[in-house]
Short mmCIF file of C-alpha atoms in Angstrom, two decimals:
data_model
loop_
_atom_site.label_atom_id
_atom_site.label_comp_id
_atom_site.label_asym_id
_atom_site.label_seq_id
_atom_site.Cartn_x
_atom_site.Cartn_y
_atom_site.Cartn_z
CA UNK J 1 55.44 -13.10 -0.73
CA UNK J 2 51.66 -14.75 1.30
CA UNK J 3 51.32 -17.97 0.27
CA UNK J 4 47.85 -17.39 -2.58
CA UNK J 5 45.44 -19.41 -0.92
CA UNK J 6 45.28 -19.36 2.98
CA UNK J 7 43.25 -19.31 5.06
CA UNK J 8 40.70 -15.96 5.78
CA UNK J 9 39.52 -17.32 9.68
CA UNK J 10 42.48 -19.22 11.96
CA UNK J 11 41.71 -22.61 14.28
CA UNK J 12 40.23 -21.06 17.53
CA UNK J 13 39.49 -17.21 15.91
CA UNK J 14 35.70 -15.67 17.55
CA UNK J 15 33.60 -15.10 14.74
CA UNK J 16 30.61 -13.64 13.65
CA UNK J 17 28.33 -16.47 11.01
CA UNK J 18 25.22 -16.78 9.40
CA UNK J 19 22.55 -19.35 10.54
CA UNK J 20 19.55 -18.09 8.25
CA UNK J 21 19.62 -13.85 8.24
CA UNK J 22 21.05 -13.55 12.00
CA UNK J 23 24.58 -13.20 13.02
CA UNK J 24 25.13 -15.69 15.38
CA UNK J 25 28.46 -15.91 18.64
CA UNK J 26 31.11 -18.69 16.84
CA UNK J 27 34.55 -20.35 16.97
CA UNK J 28 35.68 -21.67 14.21
CA UNK J 29 37.39 -25.04 15.64
CA UNK J 30 38.27 -26.44 12.30
CA UNK J 31 39.52 -24.45 8.73
CA UNK J 32 38.74 -27.15 6.13
CA UNK J 33 39.55 -27.27 2.60
CA UNK J 34 36.54 -28.21 0.37
CA UNK J 35 38.83 -30.26 -1.41
CA UNK J 36 41.93 -31.79 0.87
CA UNK J 37 43.74 -33.43 -3.44
CA UNK J 38 42.83 -29.59 -4.08
CA UNK J 39 44.70 -26.85 -2.19
CA UNK J 40 43.31 -24.67 -4.54
CA UNK J 41 39.62 -25.66 -4.08
CA UNK J 42 37.54 -22.54 -1.77
CA UNK J 43 38.48 -23.10 2.55
CA UNK J 44 35.24 -24.09 4.71
CA UNK J 45 34.46 -24.40 8.25
CA UNK J 46 34.19 -26.18 11.12
CA UNK J 47 31.87 -23.93 13.59
CA UNK J 48 31.31 -24.60 17.35
CA UNK J 49 27.66 -21.82 18.75
CA UNK J 50 28.49 -20.24 21.77
CA UNK J 51 25.68 -21.38 23.93
CA UNK J 52 24.85 -23.58 21.52
CA UNK J 53 24.81 -27.85 21.66
CA UNK J 54 27.18 -29.30 19.76
CA UNK J 55 25.13 -31.41 17.97
CA UNK J 56 23.96 -27.60 15.78
CA UNK J 57 28.51 -27.28 15.27
CA UNK J 58 28.70 -26.52 11.79
CA UNK J 59 30.68 -26.59 8.09
CA UNK J 60 30.27 -23.51 6.08
CA UNK J 61 31.84 -21.87 3.74
CA UNK J 62 33.92 -18.38 4.59
CA UNK J 63 30.42 -16.12 3.24
CA UNK J 64 29.09 -16.50 6.43
CA UNK J 65 31.03 -15.95 8.70
CA UNK J 66 32.22 -11.98 9.84
CA UNK J 67 35.15 -10.96 11.92
CA UNK J 68 34.48 -10.63 15.60
CA UNK J 69 34.63 -6.78 14.78
CA UNK J 70 32.12 -3.67 16.81
CA UNK J 71 31.55 -3.42 13.34
CA UNK J 72 29.98 -6.27 12.61
CA UNK J 73 28.94 -6.58 15.80
CA UNK J 74 26.34 -3.94 15.16
CA UNK J 75 25.19 -5.49 12.35
CA UNK J 76 24.29 -7.79 14.02
CA UNK J 77 21.61 -5.97 16.57
CA UNK J 78 20.53 -4.13 13.62
CA UNK J 79 19.27 -8.13 11.93
CA UNK J 80 18.08 -9.07 15.13
CA UNK J 81 16.36 -5.11 15.27
CA UNK J 82 15.04 -6.39 11.70
CA UNK J 83 13.27 -9.15 12.68
CA UNK J 84 11.90 -7.90 15.37
CA UNK J 85 10.50 -5.48 13.55
CA UNK J 86 9.28 -7.05 10.74
CA UNK J 87 7.46 -9.90 12.58
CA UNK J 88 5.93 -7.14 14.58
CA UNK J 89 4.91 -6.12 11.59
CA UNK J 90 3.30 -8.96 10.37
CA UNK J 91 1.30 -9.73 13.51
CA UNK J 92 -0.74 -6.13 13.00
CA UNK J 93 -1.37 -7.18 10.18
CA UNK J 94 -2.80 -9.74 11.29
CA UNK J 95 -4.90 -8.07 14.61
CA UNK J 96 -5.99 -5.75 11.12
CA UNK J 97 -6.69 -8.84 8.68
CA UNK J 98 -8.09 -10.43 11.33
CA UNK J 99 -10.24 -7.29 12.24
CA UNK J 100 -11.55 -6.06 9.15
CA UNK J 101 -12.65 -9.75 7.34
CA UNK J 102 -12.27 -9.69 4.02
CA UNK J 103 -11.81 -5.74 3.40
CA UNK J 104 -9.38 -5.28 2.01
CA UNK J 105 -7.09 -2.14 3.36
CA UNK J 106 -3.91 -0.94 1.39
CA UNK J 107 -0.33 -1.33 1.86
CA UNK J 108 1.91 -0.35 4.46
CA UNK J 109 5.54 -1.28 3.03
CA UNK J 110 7.79 2.17 2.32
CA UNK J 111 7.80 4.91 5.61
CA UNK J 112 6.17 8.51 6.03
CA UNK J 113 9.60 10.41 4.75
CA UNK J 114 9.06 9.09 1.18
CA UNK J 115 6.00 9.11 1.48
CA UNK J 116 6.03 13.07 1.98
CA UNK J 117 7.44 13.26 -1.00
CA UNK J 118 3.69 12.03 -3.12
CA UNK J 119 3.28 8.55 -3.95
CA UNK J 120 2.40 9.05 -7.25
CA UNK J 121 5.89 10.04 -7.78
CA UNK J 122 6.80 6.91 -5.90
CA UNK J 123 3.81 4.61 -7.55
CA UNK J 124 5.46 5.68 -10.99
CA UNK J 125 9.29 5.02 -10.83
CA UNK J 126 8.67 1.91 -9.34
CA UNK J 127 7.22 0.01 -11.67
CA UNK J 128 9.13 1.99 -13.73
CA UNK J 129 12.95 0.79 -12.08
CA UNK J 130 10.78 -3.33 -12.78
CA UNK J 131 14.06 -5.03 -14.68
CA UNK J 132 11.24 -6.33 -18.17
CA UNK J 133 9.00 -2.59 -18.30
CA UNK J 134 5.92 -2.30 -17.67
CA UNK J 135 3.66 -5.14 -19.42
CA UNK J 136 0.36 -4.17 -20.39
CA UNK J 137 -3.40 -6.46 -20.22
CA UNK J 138 -3.13 -10.58 -19.32
CA UNK J 139 0.44 -10.89 -19.80
CA UNK J 140 1.15 -8.62 -17.17
CA UNK J 141 -1.21 -10.13 -14.89
CA UNK J 142 0.29 -13.33 -15.18
CA UNK J 143 3.75 -12.87 -14.99
CA UNK J 144 2.82 -10.85 -11.75
CA UNK J 145 0.72 -13.41 -9.99
CA UNK J 146 3.67 -16.00 -11.31
CA UNK J 147 6.54 -13.96 -9.74
CA UNK J 148 4.84 -11.35 -6.98
CA UNK J 149 6.61 -14.35 -3.95
CA UNK J 150 10.04 -13.86 -5.76
CA UNK J 151 11.41 -11.38 -3.92
CA UNK J 152 10.51 -10.59 -0.40
CA UNK J 153 9.20 -6.81 0.87
CA UNK J 154 12.04 -6.77 3.64
CA UNK J 155 12.71 -4.01 6.47
CA UNK J 156 15.57 -1.80 6.38
CA UNK J 157 16.71 -1.13 9.92
CA UNK J 158 18.50 3.22 9.64
CA UNK J 159 20.44 3.65 12.34
CA UNK J 160 18.24 6.44 14.64
CA UNK J 161 21.12 9.12 13.31
CA UNK J 162 19.65 9.13 10.01
CA UNK J 163 16.66 9.17 11.28
CA UNK J 164 17.39 12.19 13.02
CA UNK J 165 18.07 14.28 10.55
CA UNK J 166 15.97 12.64 8.03
CA UNK J 167 13.41 14.87 10.08
CA UNK J 168 15.05 17.49 10.18
CA UNK J 169 15.58 17.58 5.91
CA UNK J 170 11.81 17.16 6.72
CA UNK J 171 10.70 20.27 8.43
CA UNK J 172 13.33 22.19 6.56
CA UNK J 173 11.59 22.50 3.84
CA UNK J 174 8.44 21.51 4.02
CA UNK J 175 7.75 23.04 6.84
CA UNK J 176 10.89 26.18 6.89
CA UNK J 177 11.39 26.11 3.16
CA UNK J 178 14.16 25.95 2.47
CA UNK J 179 16.94 23.74 0.22
CA UNK J 180 20.13 21.90 0.31
CA UNK J 181 22.99 23.76 -1.36
CA UNK J 182 23.68 22.86 -4.55
CA UNK J 183 25.85 21.58 -5.59
CA UNK J 184 27.32 19.30 -2.45
CA UNK J 185 30.73 19.32 -1.59
CA UNK J 186 30.03 16.42 -0.88
CA UNK J 187 28.30 14.85 -3.85
CA UNK J 188 27.18 11.50 -3.25
CA UNK J 189 29.49 10.12 -5.93
CA UNK J 190 32.10 10.94 -3.41
CA UNK J 191 31.01 9.76 -0.29
CA UNK J 192 30.75 5.85 -2.38
CA UNK J 193 33.48 6.21 -3.63
CA UNK J 194 35.58 6.91 -0.22
CA UNK J 195 32.92 4.21 2.10
CA UNK J 196 34.26 1.79 -1.23
CA UNK J 197 38.15 2.75 -0.08
CA UNK J 198 37.87 2.92 3.96
CA UNK J 199 35.92 -0.88 3.86
CA UNK J 200 37.10 -2.83 0.90
CA UNK J 201 40.89 -3.08 2.78
CA UNK J 202 38.73 -5.50 4.76
CA UNK J 203 37.71 -7.85 2.61
CA UNK J 204 40.25 -10.03 0.67
CA UNK J 205 41.60 -9.36 -2.88
CA UNK J 206 38.92 -11.03 -5.32
CA UNK J 207 36.79 -12.83 -3.07
CA UNK J 208 33.72 -12.87 -3.65
CA UNK J 209 32.61 -10.04 -0.43
CA UNK J 210 35.08 -7.54 -3.03
CA UNK J 211 32.95 -8.37 -5.40
CA UNK J 212 29.77 -8.10 -3.28
CA UNK J 213 30.74 -4.54 -2.37
CA UNK J 214 31.74 -3.39 -5.76
CA UNK J 215 28.53 -4.92 -7.22
CA UNK J 216 26.61 -3.11 -4.17
CA UNK J 217 28.22 0.08 -4.58
CA UNK J 218 28.18 0.41 -8.33
CA UNK J 219 24.27 -0.54 -8.70
CA UNK J 220 23.93 2.89 -5.51
CA UNK J 221 24.60 5.01 -8.09
CA UNK J 222 22.35 3.72 -10.92
CA UNK J 223 19.76 3.63 -8.28
CA UNK J 224 20.95 6.93 -7.19
CA UNK J 225 20.83 8.35 -10.62
CA UNK J 226 17.23 7.74 -12.29
CA UNK J 227 15.31 7.35 -9.52
CA UNK J 228 16.21 10.58 -8.01
CA UNK J 229 14.19 12.91 -10.37
CA UNK J 230 11.02 10.53 -10.29
CA UNK J 231 11.32 9.68 -7.00
CA UNK J 232 13.70 10.97 -3.68
CA UNK J 233 12.57 14.80 -3.83
CA UNK J 234 10.13 16.65 -2.42
CA UNK J 235 7.80 19.08 -4.61
CA UNK J 236 9.09 22.14 -2.74
CA UNK J 237 12.83 20.52 -4.86
CA UNK J 238 11.27 20.57 -8.14
CA UNK J 239 12.20 23.90 -9.09
CA UNK J 240 16.02 23.77 -7.65
CA UNK J 241 15.87 20.30 -10.14
CA UNK J 242 15.00 21.30 -12.87
CA UNK J 243 18.08 24.58 -12.64
CA UNK J 244 20.73 22.01 -11.86
CA UNK J 245 19.40 18.87 -14.52
CA UNK J 246 20.82 21.41 -17.03
CA UNK J 247 24.60 20.79 -15.46
CA UNK J 248 24.18 17.79 -16.09
CA UNK J 249 21.72 18.05 -18.82
CA UNK J 250 22.79 20.24 -21.49
CA UNK J 251 19.82 19.16 -23.02
CA UNK J 252 17.52 19.00 -20.25
CA UNK J 253 15.89 16.16 -20.86
CA UNK J 254 12.68 15.56 -19.78
CA UNK J 255 12.53 11.86 -17.82
CA UNK J 256 15.01 13.45 -14.53
CA UNK J 257 17.36 10.69 -15.99
CA UNK J 258 20.77 11.35 -15.35
CA UNK J 259 23.85 9.35 -17.32
CA UNK J 260 24.72 6.53 -15.10
CA UNK J 261 27.56 4.94 -17.07
CA UNK J 262 29.87 7.82 -16.12
CA UNK J 263 30.29 7.52 -12.62
CA UNK J 264 32.10 5.72 -11.23
CA UNK J 265 34.41 8.05 -10.03
CA UNK J 266 34.26 10.96 -8.96
CA UNK J 267 34.57 13.65 -12.33
CA UNK J 268 38.45 15.30 -12.11
CA UNK J 269 38.15 18.10 -13.96
CA UNK J 270 34.54 19.32 -12.09
CA UNK J 271 32.26 18.90 -14.07
CA UNK J 272 28.97 17.09 -13.27
CA UNK J 273 27.67 13.71 -15.74
CA UNK J 274 25.04 12.77 -13.58
CA UNK J 275 22.87 13.77 -10.14
CA UNK J 276 25.20 11.78 -7.92
CA UNK J 277 27.84 14.65 -8.44
CA UNK J 278 25.75 17.22 -7.62
CA UNK J 279 23.28 16.47 -5.03
CA UNK J 280 24.69 15.48 -1.33
CA UNK J 281 23.83 12.44 1.34
CA UNK J 282 20.71 14.02 2.56
CA UNK J 283 18.69 12.19 -0.42
CA UNK J 284 21.48 9.91 -0.46
CA UNK J 285 19.95 8.88 2.51
CA UNK J 286 16.73 8.66 1.64
CA UNK J 287 17.05 6.41 -1.44
CA UNK J 288 18.09 4.70 1.53
CA UNK J 289 14.52 4.50 3.01
CA UNK J 290 13.22 3.47 -0.35
CA UNK J 291 15.61 0.56 -1.00
CA UNK J 292 13.27 -1.92 0.70
CA UNK J 293 10.21 -0.84 -1.77
CA UNK J 294 12.67 -1.23 -5.21
CA UNK J 295 14.29 -4.39 -3.79
CA UNK J 296 10.67 -5.77 -4.35
CA UNK J 297 10.09 -4.77 -7.72
CA UNK J 298 13.49 -7.35 -8.86
CA UNK J 299 13.47 -11.06 -8.69
CA UNK J 300 16.24 -11.23 -6.26
CA UNK J 301 15.91 -14.29 -4.45
CA UNK J 302 16.09 -14.11 -0.80
CA UNK J 303 19.76 -15.23 -0.06
CA UNK J 304 20.41 -12.79 -2.60
CA UNK J 305 18.56 -10.12 -0.29
CA UNK J 306 19.63 -10.33 2.69
CA UNK J 307 23.14 -9.60 1.05
CA UNK J 308 22.52 -6.91 -0.08
CA UNK J 309 20.18 -5.43 3.22
CA UNK J 310 23.93 -6.25 4.59
CA UNK J 311 25.43 -4.62 2.62
CA UNK J 312 23.86 -1.47 3.16
CA UNK J 313 23.00 -1.61 6.74
CA UNK J 314 27.41 -1.73 7.02
CA UNK J 315 27.15 2.03 4.77
CA UNK J 316 24.96 3.64 6.01
CA UNK J 317 26.30 2.41 9.86
CA UNK J 318 29.04 4.68 8.80
CA UNK J 319 28.15 7.41 7.33
CA UNK J 320 25.67 7.25 10.61
CA UNK J 321 28.64 7.74 12.21
CA UNK J 322 30.31 10.41 9.24
CA UNK J 323 27.93 12.23 9.28
CA UNK J 324 28.73 15.96 10.40
CA UNK J 325 32.15 14.97 7.24
CA UNK J 326 28.63 14.66 4.38
CA UNK J 327 25.67 16.34 5.75
CA UNK J 328 25.05 20.09 5.33
CA UNK J 329 25.03 22.21 8.36
CA UNK J 330 22.54 25.02 6.76
CA UNK J 331 20.16 24.94 4.37
CA UNK J 332 19.99 27.95 2.57
CA UNK J 333 16.32 30.32 2.20
CA UNK J 334 13.99 30.66 -0.73
CA UNK J 335 12.81 33.87 -1.69
CA UNK J 336 9.50 34.60 -2.78
CA UNK J 337 9.97 34.24 -6.30
CA UNK J 338 11.41 30.87 -5.58
CA UNK J 339 8.30 30.46 -3.88
CA UNK J 340 5.63 31.69 -6.58
CA UNK J 341 7.34 28.77 -9.20
CA UNK J 342 6.81 26.51 -6.91
CA UNK J 343 3.52 25.84 -5.10
CA UNK J 344 3.23 27.35 -9.52
CA UNK J 345 1.37 30.71 -8.90
#
């Protein structure tokens, strides 16, 4: 049996190391115990950044290091793209502000895909997702002034293939008047469980990385169940939603919210317990598009947001690579009766 407290990274091992929000190539010069007198204390690692002067050598905890793998190199590229895009948007916003003077424009967050699902739905649902609920009057104004700077807005870079699938999804539903076949043969809870099963062996058991992975997957399940009926549907899909909702809500609740407590695993008896057991990769990808504005409504600090963005980037990259396994190949055609109902005729 291997000793319980061994360093995760070896001397001279090539790694990727976080410096602020980006990952850089580095080499472990030496692993050292945080407390040399305590053999069970956490390990830290002296690292040298490739191409940097020795004055930049650093002593970092394990959570700032990543294995030098193709997957993590792709993550590093995504983070760099994210930073460039964020800088571009900030510069564009400054230029726009300068050109219009004191005139206030609209918010630029979100995406074309989420906007197409209805801004009024998105606005109301984002408010509902707030950690303390909606406050009225002066109390709400005071809290908003105190906390608006706490959680930075983020960009979540989606792999190009997922973006292409989102465009196809939008066209199939809004232009071709088709629907995603339900229930999905690969529902969201199943997808997330399979990702967890593949990703967890890459994390040391009991480590902070493993705990974060479990928390993110659990959180995505809850967010999906709570957001689907409020945020992730096109108007044309609402009639379908009203029909399938009865499979997990016998009492046909009005708020469109499933129960996330029972969705930690796929259902052995095939009885849906929430939206995550019925809807699949298409709607999960829509959730990823909406995550930046949802995160902006929380009180997460910048470090937690950065870590969440890293985990979501890994998950979206994995989903893009396995898209043929999870996305539907053909959307189903709708009847004239359904189209009339969807339009309120």
